[in-house]
Amino acid sequence: SVAAIEAVDKGAIVTAPQNRPAFKREKIFILAQDGGRHAMTVEVARKPGELAYGLMKVKALPSGSEGMLFIMPQTQRQLFWMKNTHLRLDIIFIGVDGTITHIYPNAQPYALDFIASPGTAKGVLEIEGGMAARWGLRAGDRLLHKDFHALP
């Protein structure tokens, strides 16, 4: 996907593997401040190679998946880009407690500019470009998932 720029593991740069990793699929929920609740199934990237690969080279979201959730090894400013990414994506930055801190809408395929979280983030959710606006998502909404101390 907007592969984590080069996933960092203990200070070492990790390059994306040649072949797409076998990502686990997990259910997440987003609780909007207006009371809306959205459920989706996403692929989850946790390991360095998964974080580096993301949704790169994917021409359509994989069957049974509505996006990708990146669980970063450290809570810090996160950098993403769209190199080798064929899909237009909304990039949603998530704090350690699951709170959405920022939404970067409609990231353009193949763009080489870095997309940075304005502050620190523990996770990043990538979904189809425009979906965040269609669902009315905004900063302050919550993502419920075990890695963010927020179970559904």
mmCIF file of C-alpha atoms in Angstrom:
data_model
loop_
_atom_site.group_PDB
_atom_site.id
_atom_site.type_symbol
_atom_site.label_atom_id
_atom_site.label_comp_id
_atom_site.label_asym_id
_atom_site.label_seq_id
_atom_site.Cartn_x
_atom_site.Cartn_y
_atom_site.Cartn_z
ATOM 1 C CA SER A 1 0.000 0.000 0.000
ATOM 2 C CA VAL A 2 1.214 3.294 0.860
ATOM 3 C CA ALA A 3 3.887 1.127 2.270
ATOM 4 C CA ALA A 4 5.438 2.348 5.418
ATOM 5 C CA ILE A 5 8.186 4.315 3.920
ATOM 6 C CA GLU A 6 10.753 1.833 4.884
ATOM 7 C CA ALA A 7 9.620 0.131 8.036
ATOM 8 C CA VAL A 8 12.035 0.680 10.870
ATOM 9 C CA ASP A 9 12.988 -2.201 13.127
ATOM 10 C CA LYS A 10 15.359 -1.281 15.944
ATOM 11 C CA GLY A 11 16.875 1.507 13.881
ATOM 12 C CA ALA A 12 17.516 -0.641 10.794
ATOM 13 C CA ILE A 13 15.956 0.170 7.445
ATOM 14 C CA VAL A 14 13.822 -2.704 6.197
ATOM 15 C CA THR A 15 13.163 -2.985 2.485
ATOM 16 C CA ALA A 16 9.989 -4.535 1.152
ATOM 17 C CA PRO A 17 10.175 -8.243 0.333
ATOM 18 C CA GLN A 18 9.930 -9.352 -3.315
ATOM 19 C CA ASN A 19 6.657 -11.229 -2.826
ATOM 20 C CA ARG A 20 3.542 -10.052 -1.038
ATOM 21 C CA PRO A 21 3.413 -11.378 2.546
ATOM 22 C CA ALA A 22 0.457 -13.462 3.753
ATOM 23 C CA PHE A 23 -1.288 -10.846 5.889
ATOM 24 C CA LYS A 24 -3.697 -11.842 8.665
ATOM 25 C CA ARG A 25 -7.222 -10.458 8.393
ATOM 26 C CA GLU A 26 -8.907 -9.000 11.462
ATOM 27 C CA LYS A 27 -12.136 -7.198 12.247
ATOM 28 C CA ILE A 28 -12.018 -3.564 13.375
ATOM 29 C CA PHE A 29 -14.709 -1.105 14.405
ATOM 30 C CA ILE A 30 -14.716 2.652 14.151
ATOM 31 C CA LEU A 31 -16.904 4.568 16.597
ATOM 32 C CA ALA A 32 -17.757 8.001 15.258
ATOM 33 C CA GLN A 33 -18.358 10.897 17.614
ATOM 34 C CA ASP A 34 -21.842 11.287 16.121
ATOM 35 C CA GLY A 35 -22.750 7.776 17.333
ATOM 36 C CA GLY A 36 -22.131 5.988 14.027
ATOM 37 C CA ARG A 37 -20.417 2.609 14.129
ATOM 38 C CA HIS A 38 -18.551 1.129 11.180
ATOM 39 C CA ALA A 39 -17.233 -2.434 11.007
ATOM 40 C CA MET A 40 -14.700 -3.659 8.499
ATOM 41 C CA THR A 41 -12.271 -6.476 7.880
ATOM 42 C CA VAL A 42 -8.698 -5.389 7.161
ATOM 43 C CA GLU A 43 -5.356 -6.980 6.541
ATOM 44 C CA VAL A 44 -2.956 -6.288 9.419
ATOM 45 C CA ALA A 45 0.743 -5.466 9.024
ATOM 46 C CA ARG A 46 2.897 -5.917 12.149
ATOM 47 C CA LYS A 47 6.201 -7.477 11.066
ATOM 48 C CA PRO A 48 8.926 -5.345 9.410
ATOM 49 C CA GLY A 49 8.499 -6.939 5.960
ATOM 50 C CA GLU A 50 4.710 -6.542 6.149
ATOM 51 C CA LEU A 51 5.027 -2.909 7.207
ATOM 52 C CA ALA A 52 7.389 -2.211 4.309
ATOM 53 C CA TYR A 53 5.218 -3.960 1.705
ATOM 54 C CA GLY A 54 1.736 -2.811 2.691
ATOM 55 C CA LEU A 55 -0.614 -2.449 -0.281
ATOM 56 C CA MET A 56 2.143 -1.928 -2.857
ATOM 57 C CA LYS A 57 1.546 -3.516 -6.264
ATOM 58 C CA VAL A 58 -2.077 -4.352 -5.360
ATOM 59 C CA LYS A 59 -4.487 -3.290 -8.140
ATOM 60 C CA ALA A 60 -7.659 -3.823 -6.071
ATOM 61 C CA LEU A 61 -8.184 -4.438 -2.372
ATOM 62 C CA PRO A 62 -7.771 -8.177 -1.742
ATOM 63 C CA SER A 63 -10.965 -10.209 -1.581
ATOM 64 C CA GLY A 64 -12.381 -10.159 1.927
ATOM 65 C CA SER A 65 -10.424 -7.053 2.924
ATOM 66 C CA GLU A 66 -11.519 -3.428 3.051
ATOM 67 C CA GLY A 67 -8.104 -1.964 3.780
ATOM 68 C CA MET A 68 -4.926 -2.410 5.782
ATOM 69 C CA LEU A 69 -4.092 -1.616 9.389
ATOM 70 C CA PHE A 70 -0.432 -0.956 10.156
ATOM 71 C CA ILE A 71 0.595 -1.576 13.773
ATOM 72 C CA MET A 72 3.862 0.302 14.137
ATOM 73 C CA PRO A 73 6.634 -0.929 16.442
ATOM 74 C CA GLN A 74 6.998 2.528 18.001
ATOM 75 C CA THR A 75 4.687 5.429 18.680
ATOM 76 C CA GLN A 76 6.316 8.219 16.711
ATOM 77 C CA ARG A 77 5.780 10.481 13.730
ATOM 78 C CA GLN A 78 4.889 8.109 10.879
ATOM 79 C CA LEU A 79 5.868 8.620 7.230
ATOM 80 C CA PHE A 80 4.132 6.964 4.286
ATOM 81 C CA TRP A 81 4.295 7.331 0.529
ATOM 82 C CA MET A 82 2.481 5.992 -2.502
ATOM 83 C CA LYS A 83 5.413 4.636 -4.514
ATOM 84 C CA ASN A 84 4.357 1.403 -6.266
ATOM 85 C CA THR A 85 0.801 1.844 -4.955
ATOM 86 C CA HIS A 86 -1.893 1.573 -7.633
ATOM 87 C CA LEU A 87 -4.863 2.530 -5.430
ATOM 88 C CA ARG A 88 -6.142 5.921 -4.267
ATOM 89 C CA LEU A 89 -6.259 5.673 -0.467
ATOM 90 C CA ASP A 90 -7.393 7.548 2.626
ATOM 91 C CA ILE A 91 -4.585 7.380 5.182
ATOM 92 C CA ILE A 92 -5.824 7.539 8.770
ATOM 93 C CA PHE A 93 -3.339 8.088 11.603
ATOM 94 C CA ILE A 94 -4.206 6.497 14.952
ATOM 95 C CA GLY A 95 -2.958 7.218 18.477
ATOM 96 C CA VAL A 96 -1.945 4.570 20.995
ATOM 97 C CA ASP A 97 -5.471 4.522 22.504
ATOM 98 C CA GLY A 98 -7.184 4.068 19.115
ATOM 99 C CA THR A 99 -8.165 7.718 18.655
ATOM 100 C CA ILE A 100 -8.017 8.931 15.056
ATOM 101 C CA THR A 101 -5.615 11.870 15.120
ATOM 102 C CA HIS A 102 -5.562 12.856 11.442
ATOM 103 C CA ILE A 103 -7.033 11.795 8.096
ATOM 104 C CA TYR A 104 -5.144 12.361 4.854
ATOM 105 C CA PRO A 105 -7.809 11.922 2.149
ATOM 106 C CA ASN A 106 -7.353 10.544 -1.352
ATOM 107 C CA ALA A 107 -3.602 9.950 -1.457
ATOM 108 C CA GLN A 108 -2.706 9.741 -5.121
ATOM 109 C CA PRO A 109 -1.242 6.564 -6.610
ATOM 110 C CA TYR A 110 2.507 6.562 -7.353
ATOM 111 C CA ALA A 111 3.140 9.904 -5.594
ATOM 112 C CA LEU A 112 6.632 10.163 -4.113
ATOM 113 C CA ASP A 113 5.916 12.918 -1.598
ATOM 114 C CA PHE A 114 5.926 11.813 2.010
ATOM 115 C CA ILE A 115 2.649 11.790 3.887
ATOM 116 C CA ALA A 116 3.461 12.434 7.535
ATOM 117 C CA SER A 117 1.379 12.201 10.655
ATOM 118 C CA PRO A 118 1.126 15.709 12.164
ATOM 119 C CA GLY A 119 2.077 14.257 15.557
ATOM 120 C CA THR A 120 2.905 10.823 16.873
ATOM 121 C CA ALA A 121 0.895 7.766 15.869
ATOM 122 C CA LYS A 122 0.936 4.088 16.813
ATOM 123 C CA GLY A 123 -1.063 2.897 13.833
ATOM 124 C CA VAL A 124 -2.197 3.778 10.364
ATOM 125 C CA LEU A 125 -5.342 2.605 8.608
ATOM 126 C CA GLU A 126 -5.488 2.682 4.811
ATOM 127 C CA ILE A 127 -8.899 2.432 3.182
ATOM 128 C CA GLU A 128 -10.343 3.145 -0.250
ATOM 129 C CA GLY A 129 -9.908 6.796 -1.199
ATOM 130 C CA GLY A 130 -13.048 8.784 -0.338
ATOM 131 C CA MET A 131 -14.418 6.231 2.137
ATOM 132 C CA ALA A 132 -13.532 8.360 5.191
ATOM 133 C CA ALA A 133 -15.605 11.231 3.773
ATOM 134 C CA ARG A 134 -18.500 8.917 2.802
ATOM 135 C CA TRP A 135 -18.596 7.582 6.370
ATOM 136 C CA GLY A 136 -18.129 11.045 7.901
ATOM 137 C CA LEU A 137 -14.962 10.008 9.762
ATOM 138 C CA ARG A 138 -12.962 12.708 11.521
ATOM 139 C CA ALA A 139 -10.225 13.248 14.050
ATOM 140 C CA GLY A 140 -11.460 12.222 17.491
ATOM 141 C CA ASP A 141 -13.334 9.118 16.284
ATOM 142 C CA ARG A 142 -12.073 5.828 17.779
ATOM 143 C CA LEU A 143 -10.771 2.671 16.206
ATOM 144 C CA LEU A 144 -11.542 -0.406 18.305
ATOM 145 C CA HIS A 145 -8.926 -3.136 18.038
ATOM 146 C CA LYS A 146 -6.879 -5.171 20.503
ATOM 147 C CA ASP A 147 -3.586 -3.481 19.570
ATOM 148 C CA PHE A 148 -4.956 -0.107 20.672
ATOM 149 C CA HIS A 149 -6.191 -1.109 24.119
ATOM 150 C CA ALA A 150 -9.714 -0.719 22.809
ATOM 151 C CA LEU A 151 -11.631 -3.942 22.254
ATOM 152 C CA PRO A 152 -15.015 -3.861 20.502
#
